[in-house]
Amino acid sequence: MASSSMPKYNSNSLESSSSKRTLNDGTNWEQNEEIPRLPGETRVTDKDVIYMCPFNGPVKGRVYITNYRLYLRSVENDPVVVLNVPLGVISRIEKMGGASSRGENSYGLDITCKDMRNLRFALKQEGHSRRDIFEVLTKYAFPQSHNLLFFAFANEEKFSENGWMVYNPMSEYRRQGLPNDRWRVTFINEHYSLCDTYPSLLVVPYNATDEDLKKVAAFRSRNRIPVLSWIHPETQAVIMRCSQPLVGMSGKRNKDDERYLDIIREANGQISKLTIYDARPNVNAVANKATGGGYEGEDAYPNTELFFLDIHNIHVMRESLKKLKDIVYPNVEESHWLSSLESTHWLEHIKLVLTGAIQVADKVSSGRSSVLVHCSDGWDRTAQLTSLAMLMLDSYYRTIEGFEVLVQKEWISFGHKFASRIGHGDKNHADADRSPIFLQFIDCVWQMSKQFPTAFEFNEQFLITILDHLYSCRFGTFLYNSESLREKEKVTEKTLSLWSLINCEKSKYTNPFYTKELNRALYPVASMRHLELWVNYYIRWNPRIRQQQPNPVEQRYMELLALRDDYVRRLEELQITNNSKISNSSSSSASPSQMMSQVQTHF
Amino acid sequence: EIHIKKPTEKEVNPHLLPGELLLCEANTVYKYIQEDGSDRGIYGKLVCTNFKIAFLDDDSAPDENEPQFKNKIVGENDITLQCVDQIYGVYDEKKKLLTGQLRKYPEKLIIYCKDLRVFHFCLRYTKEEEVKRIVSGIVHHSQTPKLLKRLFLFSYASAAPNNTDGRNQTVMFDTLEDWRYELERTKGNVKYKAVTTNEGYRVSEKLPLYFVVPMCISEESIFKYEGRGIPIWCWSCHNGAALLKMSAFPKEQDDSASPMQKAFLDGIYKTISKPPYELLKTEDLSNSLPSLQDIQTAYTRFKQLFLIDNSTDFWATDVKWFSLLESTNWLEIIRRVLKKAVEVAECLERQHTNVLLIEESATDLCCVISSLVQVMMDSYSRTKSGFQSLIQKEWVIGGHGFLDRCNHLHKSDKEEAPVFLLLLNCVWQLVQQYPPAFEFTETYLTVLSDSLYVPIFSTFFFNSQHQKDINTSGESLKIQSGPFRFLTVWDWSVQFDPKAQVFLNNPLYAEKPKPDKSQRKTARFKHQRQLSLPLTQTKSSTKRGFFREETDYLIKNILGKRIGKFINSSDEPPNSFREFYDSWHSKPVDYHGLLLPRIDGPEIKVWAQRYLRWIPEAQLPGGGTIATTAKILELMEEVQSLQVKMDEEHSQGTFGDIHSVPMLRNSARLSSLFPFALLQRQSVKPALPTSTWKDLEGEDDLVKRDDEFVDLGGEML
């Protein structure tokens, strides 16, 4: 996925490893050039274009389009400029200039990507030269809008690991010590009849019957009832997630819901109140009453304590990221960097999400109180809060596998609407449903890993790779909005999991500084003094801002590790030699030189 | 009558240095532990000596948990008089700045320190006369003008004669040999010479005893204007191009003198632009960089952001942190200075021209730029002794007015400007961008900055070599004192035990490989490799013609009233700098070669260790860069002990235990503020923002929207 003249540095972001030379059938494909291709990837077209590189100026090259990617190779530059862009990252394709446009390179295509960049190609004006390439790109970048399948369904890659096996809800709950005498596993949602956006397997209070659950579902937005996400191994306090109650303007009450929340409170023998964190700003929660939603009022829920966490909605987050892009791409705002950054509010939002998650985690841990987290529907802000709180409290989630489980569980299985939020294969770039909620979560994780550089088994590359494949549509992992839809589309049978790719090459994604620490709550400091813009992600296309690869501190550590291992090995060898010497030599002490001669004669 | 003392009033005596005198004291002073906004604290005695203000804990049981990084001179609760920044009194919950005479005595004293510590002392339980004595004593001794001879430096030096030779490889540049050695080291000795013209300070008291000028400069021209208008050599690049500095003529010269000065300068420029000298570029720093006043204003605002009273303050300023930072302009100044240094490096390295830095005194921004250029271009300056020698050369001997710039004597606020701190802040940017390139750590830079306020070292307490010399020799002094031998800050053992000194050395530093006997030759070789940079257009002939015009214009201006609008050195197209910068950054870094800072907005950062180190809210237990550094140190120890084992196995020696003292205990739980503030708070309570922003101006429509508009209440009517 290189964008500039340094393919060496960029090539690590996407699939550089998996290129296989296949199918050199087309006459247009240059014989001697390596165009990376995945098994199952087929060529569609290619064309001479001028790539309007925002950093190095116009680059003459040839663009190759397959059913998976757009690949450009420069023809005159040295070093060669390479662009390697999965079509999945394309958000919008626009024509620029018309047949009669004047000026050099004014006629062509402008492609907006979901990963913080734009690509511009200039084409020859004569003969509608862009028409076919525009059509091909539109068709393959937006398969959903053309009744085509995602590339993930055509991908024939083979991996030695099966990423679909990473997450098994039953074993994850067992790891947490569930079910136990207070919490049970229910299959009430096996056919997604209770809630079509929830997973089939749910953990609920032992004292609540399936009938109770059905009644509660009627009072919760989209039937997303309170269910268990995580249980504290010592305090037995739990993190529950759900959607807002359907209180409405008239302030409706539901006895079953009220009783259910009380059962939750009692489940860890808790006398104090059940804490409810409503992720929204207070005013929004109130406003939601107008559309039938709302929050748990004091009268109806006397045994609860409600806090609003002031995290804004998906639209605010989308605008914020848009502003961020404006100040970092293509050029980094120079004169007033800090105030520009502040005006995007991006880090403010990160701060609020982290602050909320810290509160949730602290309540469960030192407050020894169970908490209930919701927003409106419980699939955006709620997922952010529960998963981050779990990351803070449970060191298992800070491992590579544990993090995969966390994403699989709190995000994918609990119905974060990846398809709508990302707009996979959908041409409707202005869809108000799109929002960088998951990106924001990964950014929070990055902030934590930056503050605690030894606490996570995975490295930055792991997070970047997840984000790259969030868009690429090469894997089935993030496709569709819910588990039920994924089951219907037979995603696990017909596509590959991103975790297959990652788990095959774990060393690439491993943080060498990782130090395992069990049962340690890890609270980041949600202060702007410590929050940083994730330059290696948001500004990675700019060759001027790139961080050193590889990281020198890491490199030094790896060198030392190698040195240590070498010493240990040599020492072992020496000891074996010496021991055999000692057993063979007489009891009297021999001088080293004598030893040496003995050794020599002996062997 | 025998008065039985309460146990809390048991006698605690301050630890005094030689020459240190107790001036006043107050008992039952309550020191708040600035941590969580609570009123928790400890009782003790507050004392003021001729060296420091110190708080003595009543329960000062011998501390078993002695910090690993302890300053032997300045303790945790010690504030040297020069380190006091501002003192506030609190009267009825209102803060008032205390400066001179006091009519009313406050119930609380807040001391803000130049090393960013903040102390809160409650005097409510202290006897009234003791309050009066201690408050006026502290204010008087730390905030009012002082004579140079009253500095603790002198009492200390006379009471504790220094017999150590603290040079430890640092070149002091106080002898002719030091300069000759430096000329030889940089191969500058072909075209430049060290001169003795200023022996006895015959030329100027501002110039050092010995310095280096181009061969062609005559002794009489040096005398002519007391050294003004004379290019003074700083350093020579591997390609022969030199970095020079020059003290300009004062701006408001009376007109009659100007034609002569003009002719003089003209002559100088002519001589030094002829072969064998390289083309000359001039750089008037007073024009192209912020003024000292700007720098002082920016830093004053900047440091205020870190002098935080309590947790509420911390979170209140957190909301608008970035714009607050930006409004101080401090980071922008750092960026501009770094950029200027890159420009100079480009002229030397790629254009192969001499660069002449011009400033009125040539002892402020000249020092910053010339030091930075050397740190960037000469890997020797990135070793500890090399950096210390550089500070000696450009700053201490170079004549930076530390005494005035730090305002150690409280003589004039107008002269105060944190010029040396600016350099350290710039060097820190390089240190954090290229960790393996420096032999020293950021902790080294932090303690160096703290040492600016420790008046037992002469290093930062004189304005010039001349001032130090006349105050050292016995002549002008009263009988019993002097001649003094002052300590130099470079003798780190004065402040730190060997155990603590470990933190000054960078474990990541990749030492320069030394393959051959002659090190110096290797150094050349290394530099040669840097020439792989694009050597561009050798249009030198045209430029030579160009040059004369340039000089004329330049001379016209240097003498005229418009001296402030001096020539901008770049007659190059502006992108020449960018090209140089981009091309360098597109290649892998050679840590022993040329090093250019990244200067885009996101790359310039706040020196967190120095500025956040005392703020409890900002600490990350078990986090921060120290977490990885500790891992590296641990591993290095392990490797070392394995090495010892190997040797033993080889020699079949006795299998004794290997005594390797772990450098870091419980490294996983070190605070990010390590080695400074210790983790006092053992609780795992997270720091939670108390005030958060909610306002999204101009986005009301978005804010009010729901995530997805779906009518949930079907039966709503």
PDB file of N, CA and C in Angstrom, chain A residues 137-203:
ATOM      1  N   LEU A 137     -13.799   0.268 -11.816  1.00  0.00           N
ATOM      2  CA  LEU A 137     -13.528   0.588 -10.413  1.00  0.00           C
ATOM      3  C   LEU A 137     -14.816   0.638  -9.598  1.00  0.00           C
ATOM      4  N   THR A 138     -15.793   1.308 -10.147  1.00  0.00           N
ATOM      5  CA  THR A 138     -17.058   1.443  -9.434  1.00  0.00           C
ATOM      6  C   THR A 138     -17.674   0.075  -9.161  1.00  0.00           C
ATOM      7  N   LYS A 139     -17.591  -0.767 -10.159  1.00  0.00           N
ATOM      8  CA  LYS A 139     -18.206  -2.087 -10.030  1.00  0.00           C
ATOM      9  C   LYS A 139     -17.513  -2.919  -8.950  1.00  0.00           C
ATOM     10  N   TYR A 140     -16.183  -2.925  -8.977  1.00  0.00           N
ATOM     11  CA  TYR A 140     -15.483  -3.807  -8.036  1.00  0.00           C
ATOM     12  C   TYR A 140     -15.245  -3.190  -6.662  1.00  0.00           C
ATOM     13  N   ALA A 141     -15.256  -1.861  -6.622  1.00  0.00           N
ATOM     14  CA  ALA A 141     -15.099  -1.228  -5.310  1.00  0.00           C
ATOM     15  C   ALA A 141     -16.411  -1.275  -4.541  1.00  0.00           C
ATOM     16  N   PHE A 142     -17.518  -1.306  -5.267  1.00  0.00           N
ATOM     17  CA  PHE A 142     -18.828  -1.299  -4.609  1.00  0.00           C
ATOM     18  C   PHE A 142     -19.652  -2.515  -5.013  1.00  0.00           C
ATOM     19  N   PRO A 143     -19.161  -3.705  -4.719  1.00  0.00           N
ATOM     20  CA  PRO A 143     -19.864  -4.913  -5.177  1.00  0.00           C
ATOM     21  C   PRO A 143     -21.298  -5.004  -4.664  1.00  0.00           C
ATOM     22  N   GLN A 144     -21.526  -4.497  -3.461  1.00  0.00           N
ATOM     23  CA  GLN A 144     -22.880  -4.577  -2.892  1.00  0.00           C
ATOM     24  C   GLN A 144     -23.882  -3.786  -3.714  1.00  0.00           C
ATOM     25  N   SER A 145     -23.393  -2.727  -4.340  1.00  0.00           N
ATOM     26  CA  SER A 145     -24.297  -1.915  -5.146  1.00  0.00           C
ATOM     27  C   SER A 145     -24.453  -2.485  -6.551  1.00  0.00           C
ATOM     28  N   HIS A 146     -23.716  -3.562  -6.852  1.00  0.00           N
ATOM     29  CA  HIS A 146     -23.804  -4.154  -8.190  1.00  0.00           C
ATOM     30  C   HIS A 146     -24.154  -5.630  -8.137  1.00  0.00           C
ATOM     31  N   ASN A 147     -24.751  -6.022  -7.046  1.00  0.00           N
ATOM     32  CA  ASN A 147     -25.117  -7.432  -6.859  1.00  0.00           C
ATOM     33  C   ASN A 147     -23.953  -8.394  -7.056  1.00  0.00           C
ATOM     34  N   LEU A 148     -22.818  -7.962  -6.588  1.00  0.00           N
ATOM     35  CA  LEU A 148     -21.648  -8.844  -6.653  1.00  0.00           C
ATOM     36  C   LEU A 148     -21.251  -9.236  -5.235  1.00  0.00           C
ATOM     37  N   LEU A 149     -20.444 -10.279  -5.152  1.00  0.00           N
ATOM     38  CA  LEU A 149     -19.973 -10.714  -3.839  1.00  0.00           C
ATOM     39  C   LEU A 149     -18.700  -9.964  -3.455  1.00  0.00           C
ATOM     40  N   PHE A 150     -18.447  -9.896  -2.171  1.00  0.00           N
ATOM     41  CA  PHE A 150     -17.188  -9.321  -1.701  1.00  0.00           C
ATOM     42  C   PHE A 150     -16.035 -10.206  -2.152  1.00  0.00           C
ATOM     43  N   PHE A 151     -14.864  -9.597  -2.270  1.00  0.00           N
ATOM     44  CA  PHE A 151     -13.707 -10.402  -2.652  1.00  0.00           C
ATOM     45  C   PHE A 151     -13.461 -11.524  -1.656  1.00  0.00           C
ATOM     46  N   ALA A 152     -13.793 -11.295  -0.412  1.00  0.00           N
ATOM     47  CA  ALA A 152     -13.574 -12.323   0.618  1.00  0.00           C
ATOM     48  C   ALA A 152     -14.157 -13.666   0.192  1.00  0.00           C
ATOM     49  N   PHE A 153     -15.211 -13.641  -0.601  1.00  0.00           N
ATOM     50  CA  PHE A 153     -15.834 -14.895  -1.033  1.00  0.00           C
ATOM     51  C   PHE A 153     -15.093 -15.547  -2.202  1.00  0.00           C
ATOM     52  N   ALA A 154     -14.213 -14.770  -2.825  1.00  0.00           N
ATOM     53  CA  ALA A 154     -13.442 -15.328  -3.933  1.00  0.00           C
ATOM     54  C   ALA A 154     -12.015 -15.677  -3.494  1.00  0.00           C
ATOM     55  N   ASN A 155     -11.650 -15.163  -2.343  1.00  0.00           N
ATOM     56  CA  ASN A 155     -10.288 -15.352  -1.849  1.00  0.00           C
ATOM     57  C   ASN A 155      -9.983 -16.835  -1.620  1.00  0.00           C
ATOM     58  N   GLU A 156      -8.895 -17.301  -2.242  1.00  0.00           N
ATOM     59  CA  GLU A 156      -8.533 -18.720  -2.092  1.00  0.00           C
ATOM     60  C   GLU A 156      -7.218 -18.905  -1.338  1.00  0.00           C
ATOM     61  N   GLU A 157      -6.880 -17.952  -0.538  1.00  0.00           N
ATOM     62  CA  GLU A 157      -5.643 -18.076   0.236  1.00  0.00           C
ATOM     63  C   GLU A 157      -5.729 -19.268   1.181  1.00  0.00           C
ATOM     64  N   LYS A 158      -4.552 -19.780   1.508  1.00  0.00           N
ATOM     65  CA  LYS A 158      -4.486 -20.892   2.469  1.00  0.00           C
ATOM     66  C   LYS A 158      -3.614 -20.465   3.650  1.00  0.00           C
ATOM     67  N   PHE A 159      -4.101 -20.711   4.816  1.00  0.00           N
ATOM     68  CA  PHE A 159      -3.325 -20.396   6.009  1.00  0.00           C
ATOM     69  C   PHE A 159      -3.220 -21.620   6.899  1.00  0.00           C
ATOM     70  N   SER A 160      -2.125 -21.693   7.624  1.00  0.00           N
ATOM     71  CA  SER A 160      -1.944 -22.853   8.496  1.00  0.00           C
ATOM     72  C   SER A 160      -2.795 -22.749   9.766  1.00  0.00           C
ATOM     73  N   GLU A 161      -3.269 -21.553  10.034  1.00  0.00           N
ATOM     74  CA  GLU A 161      -4.120 -21.379  11.205  1.00  0.00           C
ATOM     75  C   GLU A 161      -5.534 -21.080  10.752  1.00  0.00           C
ATOM     76  N   ASN A 162      -6.490 -21.495  11.534  1.00  0.00           N
ATOM     77  CA  ASN A 162      -7.868 -21.135  11.221  1.00  0.00           C
ATOM     78  C   ASN A 162      -8.377 -20.120  12.232  1.00  0.00           C
ATOM     79  N   GLY A 163      -8.443 -18.887  11.778  1.00  0.00           N
ATOM     80  CA  GLY A 163      -8.837 -17.792  12.654  1.00  0.00           C
ATOM     81  C   GLY A 163     -10.261 -17.894  13.159  1.00  0.00           C
ATOM     82  N   TRP A 164     -11.083 -18.642  12.449  1.00  0.00           N
ATOM     83  CA  TRP A 164     -12.476 -18.769  12.911  1.00  0.00           C
ATOM     84  C   TRP A 164     -12.564 -19.552  14.207  1.00  0.00           C
ATOM     85  N   MET A 165     -11.487 -20.293  14.517  1.00  0.00           N
ATOM     86  CA  MET A 165     -11.512 -21.091  15.738  1.00  0.00           C
ATOM     87  C   MET A 165     -11.090 -20.273  16.966  1.00  0.00           C
ATOM     88  N   VAL A 166     -10.658 -19.045  16.722  1.00  0.00           N
ATOM     89  CA  VAL A 166     -10.129 -18.257  17.833  1.00  0.00           C
ATOM     90  C   VAL A 166     -11.183 -17.998  18.905  1.00  0.00           C
ATOM     91  N   TYR A 167     -12.362 -17.639  18.445  1.00  0.00           N
ATOM     92  CA  TYR A 167     -13.395 -17.281  19.416  1.00  0.00           C
ATOM     93  C   TYR A 167     -14.465 -18.340  19.503  1.00  0.00           C
ATOM     94  N   ASN A 168     -14.577 -18.884  20.690  1.00  0.00           N
ATOM     95  CA  ASN A 168     -15.667 -19.786  20.974  1.00  0.00           C
ATOM     96  C   ASN A 168     -16.339 -19.242  22.224  1.00  0.00           C
ATOM     97  N   PRO A 169     -17.563 -18.744  22.087  1.00  0.00           N
ATOM     98  CA  PRO A 169     -18.179 -18.052  23.226  1.00  0.00           C
ATOM     99  C   PRO A 169     -18.211 -18.918  24.482  1.00  0.00           C
ATOM    100  N   MET A 170     -18.489 -20.193  24.298  1.00  0.00           N
ATOM    101  CA  MET A 170     -18.592 -21.055  25.470  1.00  0.00           C
ATOM    102  C   MET A 170     -17.255 -21.121  26.216  1.00  0.00           C
ATOM    103  N   SER A 171     -16.178 -21.293  25.465  1.00  0.00           N
ATOM    104  CA  SER A 171     -14.898 -21.404  26.184  1.00  0.00           C
ATOM    105  C   SER A 171     -14.477 -20.055  26.761  1.00  0.00           C
ATOM    106  N   GLU A 172     -14.853 -18.972  26.114  1.00  0.00           N
ATOM    107  CA  GLU A 172     -14.525 -17.666  26.686  1.00  0.00           C
ATOM    108  C   GLU A 172     -15.272 -17.460  28.011  1.00  0.00           C
ATOM    109  N   TYR A 173     -16.551 -17.841  28.048  1.00  0.00           N
ATOM    110  CA  TYR A 173     -17.278 -17.681  29.310  1.00  0.00           C
ATOM    111  C   TYR A 173     -16.711 -18.626  30.366  1.00  0.00           C
ATOM    112  N   ARG A 174     -16.296 -19.802  29.912  1.00  0.00           N
ATOM    113  CA  ARG A 174     -15.700 -20.743  30.876  1.00  0.00           C
ATOM    114  C   ARG A 174     -14.406 -20.173  31.450  1.00  0.00           C
ATOM    115  N   ARG A 175     -13.651 -19.509  30.578  1.00  0.00           N
ATOM    116  CA  ARG A 175     -12.421 -18.882  31.057  1.00  0.00           C
ATOM    117  C   ARG A 175     -12.732 -17.899  32.181  1.00  0.00           C
ATOM    118  N   GLN A 176     -13.875 -17.246  32.058  1.00  0.00           N
ATOM    119  CA  GLN A 176     -14.271 -16.277  33.081  1.00  0.00           C
ATOM    120  C   GLN A 176     -14.885 -16.956  34.308  1.00  0.00           C
ATOM    121  N   GLY A 177     -15.015 -18.263  34.248  1.00  0.00           N
ATOM    122  CA  GLY A 177     -15.588 -18.991  35.378  1.00  0.00           C
ATOM    123  C   GLY A 177     -17.103 -19.108  35.308  1.00  0.00           C
ATOM    124  N   LEU A 178     -17.603 -19.033  34.122  1.00  0.00           N
ATOM    125  CA  LEU A 178     -19.059 -19.063  33.917  1.00  0.00           C
ATOM    126  C   LEU A 178     -19.448 -20.308  33.124  1.00  0.00           C
ATOM    127  N   PRO A 179     -20.609 -20.839  33.275  1.00  0.00           N
ATOM    128  CA  PRO A 179     -21.622 -20.402  34.240  1.00  0.00           C
ATOM    129  C   PRO A 179     -21.233 -20.789  35.664  1.00  0.00           C
ATOM    130  N   ASN A 180     -21.849 -20.120  36.635  1.00  0.00           N
ATOM    131  CA  ASN A 180     -21.672 -20.499  38.034  1.00  0.00           C
ATOM    132  C   ASN A 180     -23.037 -20.505  38.718  1.00  0.00           C
ATOM    133  N   ASP A 181     -23.038 -20.448  40.033  1.00  0.00           N
ATOM    134  CA  ASP A 181     -24.345 -20.577  40.691  1.00  0.00           C
ATOM    135  C   ASP A 181     -25.200 -19.321  40.586  1.00  0.00           C
ATOM    136  N   ARG A 182     -24.652 -18.262  40.066  1.00  0.00           N
ATOM    137  CA  ARG A 182     -25.441 -17.040  39.938  1.00  0.00           C
ATOM    138  C   ARG A 182     -25.684 -16.619  38.495  1.00  0.00           C
ATOM    139  N   TRP A 183     -24.909 -17.156  37.599  1.00  0.00           N
ATOM    140  CA  TRP A 183     -25.028 -16.773  36.200  1.00  0.00           C
ATOM    141  C   TRP A 183     -25.168 -18.025  35.349  1.00  0.00           C
ATOM    142  N   ARG A 184     -26.080 -17.950  34.389  1.00  0.00           N
ATOM    143  CA  ARG A 184     -26.287 -19.127  33.558  1.00  0.00           C
ATOM    144  C   ARG A 184     -26.158 -18.759  32.089  1.00  0.00           C
ATOM    145  N   VAL A 185     -25.907 -19.777  31.290  1.00  0.00           N
ATOM    146  CA  VAL A 185     -25.869 -19.580  29.844  1.00  0.00           C
ATOM    147  C   VAL A 185     -27.253 -19.902  29.307  1.00  0.00           C
ATOM    148  N   THR A 186     -27.762 -19.027  28.472  1.00  0.00           N
ATOM    149  CA  THR A 186     -29.071 -19.322  27.888  1.00  0.00           C
ATOM    150  C   THR A 186     -28.968 -19.429  26.365  1.00  0.00           C
ATOM    151  N   PHE A 187     -29.769 -20.339  25.822  1.00  0.00           N
ATOM    152  CA  PHE A 187     -29.811 -20.534  24.367  1.00  0.00           C
ATOM    153  C   PHE A 187     -31.092 -19.956  23.789  1.00  0.00           C
ATOM    154  N   ILE A 188     -31.711 -19.101  24.560  1.00  0.00           N
ATOM    155  CA  ILE A 188     -32.999 -18.530  24.130  1.00  0.00           C
ATOM    156  C   ILE A 188     -32.882 -17.825  22.780  1.00  0.00           C
ATOM    157  N   ASN A 189     -31.667 -17.343  22.491  1.00  0.00           N
ATOM    158  CA  ASN A 189     -31.499 -16.597  21.229  1.00  0.00           C
ATOM    159  C   ASN A 189     -30.864 -17.460  20.138  1.00  0.00           C
ATOM    160  N   GLU A 190     -30.968 -18.755  20.286  1.00  0.00           N
ATOM    161  CA  GLU A 190     -30.289 -19.659  19.368  1.00  0.00           C
ATOM    162  C   GLU A 190     -30.623 -19.350  17.908  1.00  0.00           C
ATOM    163  N   HIS A 191     -31.883 -19.062  17.656  1.00  0.00           N
ATOM    164  CA  HIS A 191     -32.263 -18.752  16.271  1.00  0.00           C
ATOM    165  C   HIS A 191     -32.517 -17.264  16.099  1.00  0.00           C
ATOM    166  N   TYR A 192     -31.923 -16.497  16.971  1.00  0.00           N
ATOM    167  CA  TYR A 192     -32.012 -15.031  16.926  1.00  0.00           C
ATOM    168  C   TYR A 192     -33.460 -14.561  17.006  1.00  0.00           C
ATOM    169  N   SER A 193     -34.249 -15.316  17.711  1.00  0.00           N
ATOM    170  CA  SER A 193     -35.662 -14.949  17.790  1.00  0.00           C
ATOM    171  C   SER A 193     -35.907 -13.910  18.885  1.00  0.00           C
ATOM    172  N   LEU A 194     -35.076 -13.929  19.938  1.00  0.00           N
ATOM    173  CA  LEU A 194     -35.253 -12.917  20.975  1.00  0.00           C
ATOM    174  C   LEU A 194     -34.727 -11.575  20.485  1.00  0.00           C
ATOM    175  N   CYS A 195     -33.530 -11.609  19.901  1.00  0.00           N
ATOM    176  CA  CYS A 195     -32.890 -10.366  19.451  1.00  0.00           C
ATOM    177  C   CYS A 195     -32.022 -10.696  18.249  1.00  0.00           C
ATOM    178  N   ASP A 196     -32.350 -10.110  17.112  1.00  0.00           N
ATOM    179  CA  ASP A 196     -31.630 -10.508  15.899  1.00  0.00           C
ATOM    180  C   ASP A 196     -30.251  -9.868  15.761  1.00  0.00           C
ATOM    181  N   THR A 197     -29.899  -8.960  16.691  1.00  0.00           N
ATOM    182  CA  THR A 197     -28.560  -8.359  16.587  1.00  0.00           C
ATOM    183  C   THR A 197     -27.637  -8.851  17.692  1.00  0.00           C
ATOM    184  N   TYR A 198     -28.117  -9.764  18.503  1.00  0.00           N
ATOM    185  CA  TYR A 198     -27.312 -10.343  19.576  1.00  0.00           C
ATOM    186  C   TYR A 198     -26.768 -11.696  19.126  1.00  0.00           C
ATOM    187  N   PRO A 199     -25.744 -12.183  19.795  1.00  0.00           N
ATOM    188  CA  PRO A 199     -25.260 -13.535  19.498  1.00  0.00           C
ATOM    189  C   PRO A 199     -26.248 -14.585  19.999  1.00  0.00           C
ATOM    190  N   SER A 200     -26.043 -15.812  19.569  1.00  0.00           N
ATOM    191  CA  SER A 200     -26.998 -16.848  19.945  1.00  0.00           C
ATOM    192  C   SER A 200     -26.839 -17.251  21.406  1.00  0.00           C
ATOM    193  N   LEU A 201     -25.632 -17.108  21.906  1.00  0.00           N
ATOM    194  CA  LEU A 201     -25.375 -17.562  23.265  1.00  0.00           C
ATOM    195  C   LEU A 201     -25.252 -16.355  24.189  1.00  0.00           C
ATOM    196  N   LEU A 202     -26.024 -16.367  25.288  1.00  0.00           N
ATOM    197  CA  LEU A 202     -26.003 -15.224  26.197  1.00  0.00           C
ATOM    198  C   LEU A 202     -25.836 -15.684  27.633  1.00  0.00           C
ATOM    199  N   VAL A 203     -25.234 -14.812  28.460  1.00  0.00           N
ATOM    200  CA  VAL A 203     -25.126 -15.132  29.882  1.00  0.00           C
ATOM    201  C   VAL A 203     -25.997 -14.154  30.668  1.00  0.00           C
TER     202      VAL A 203
END
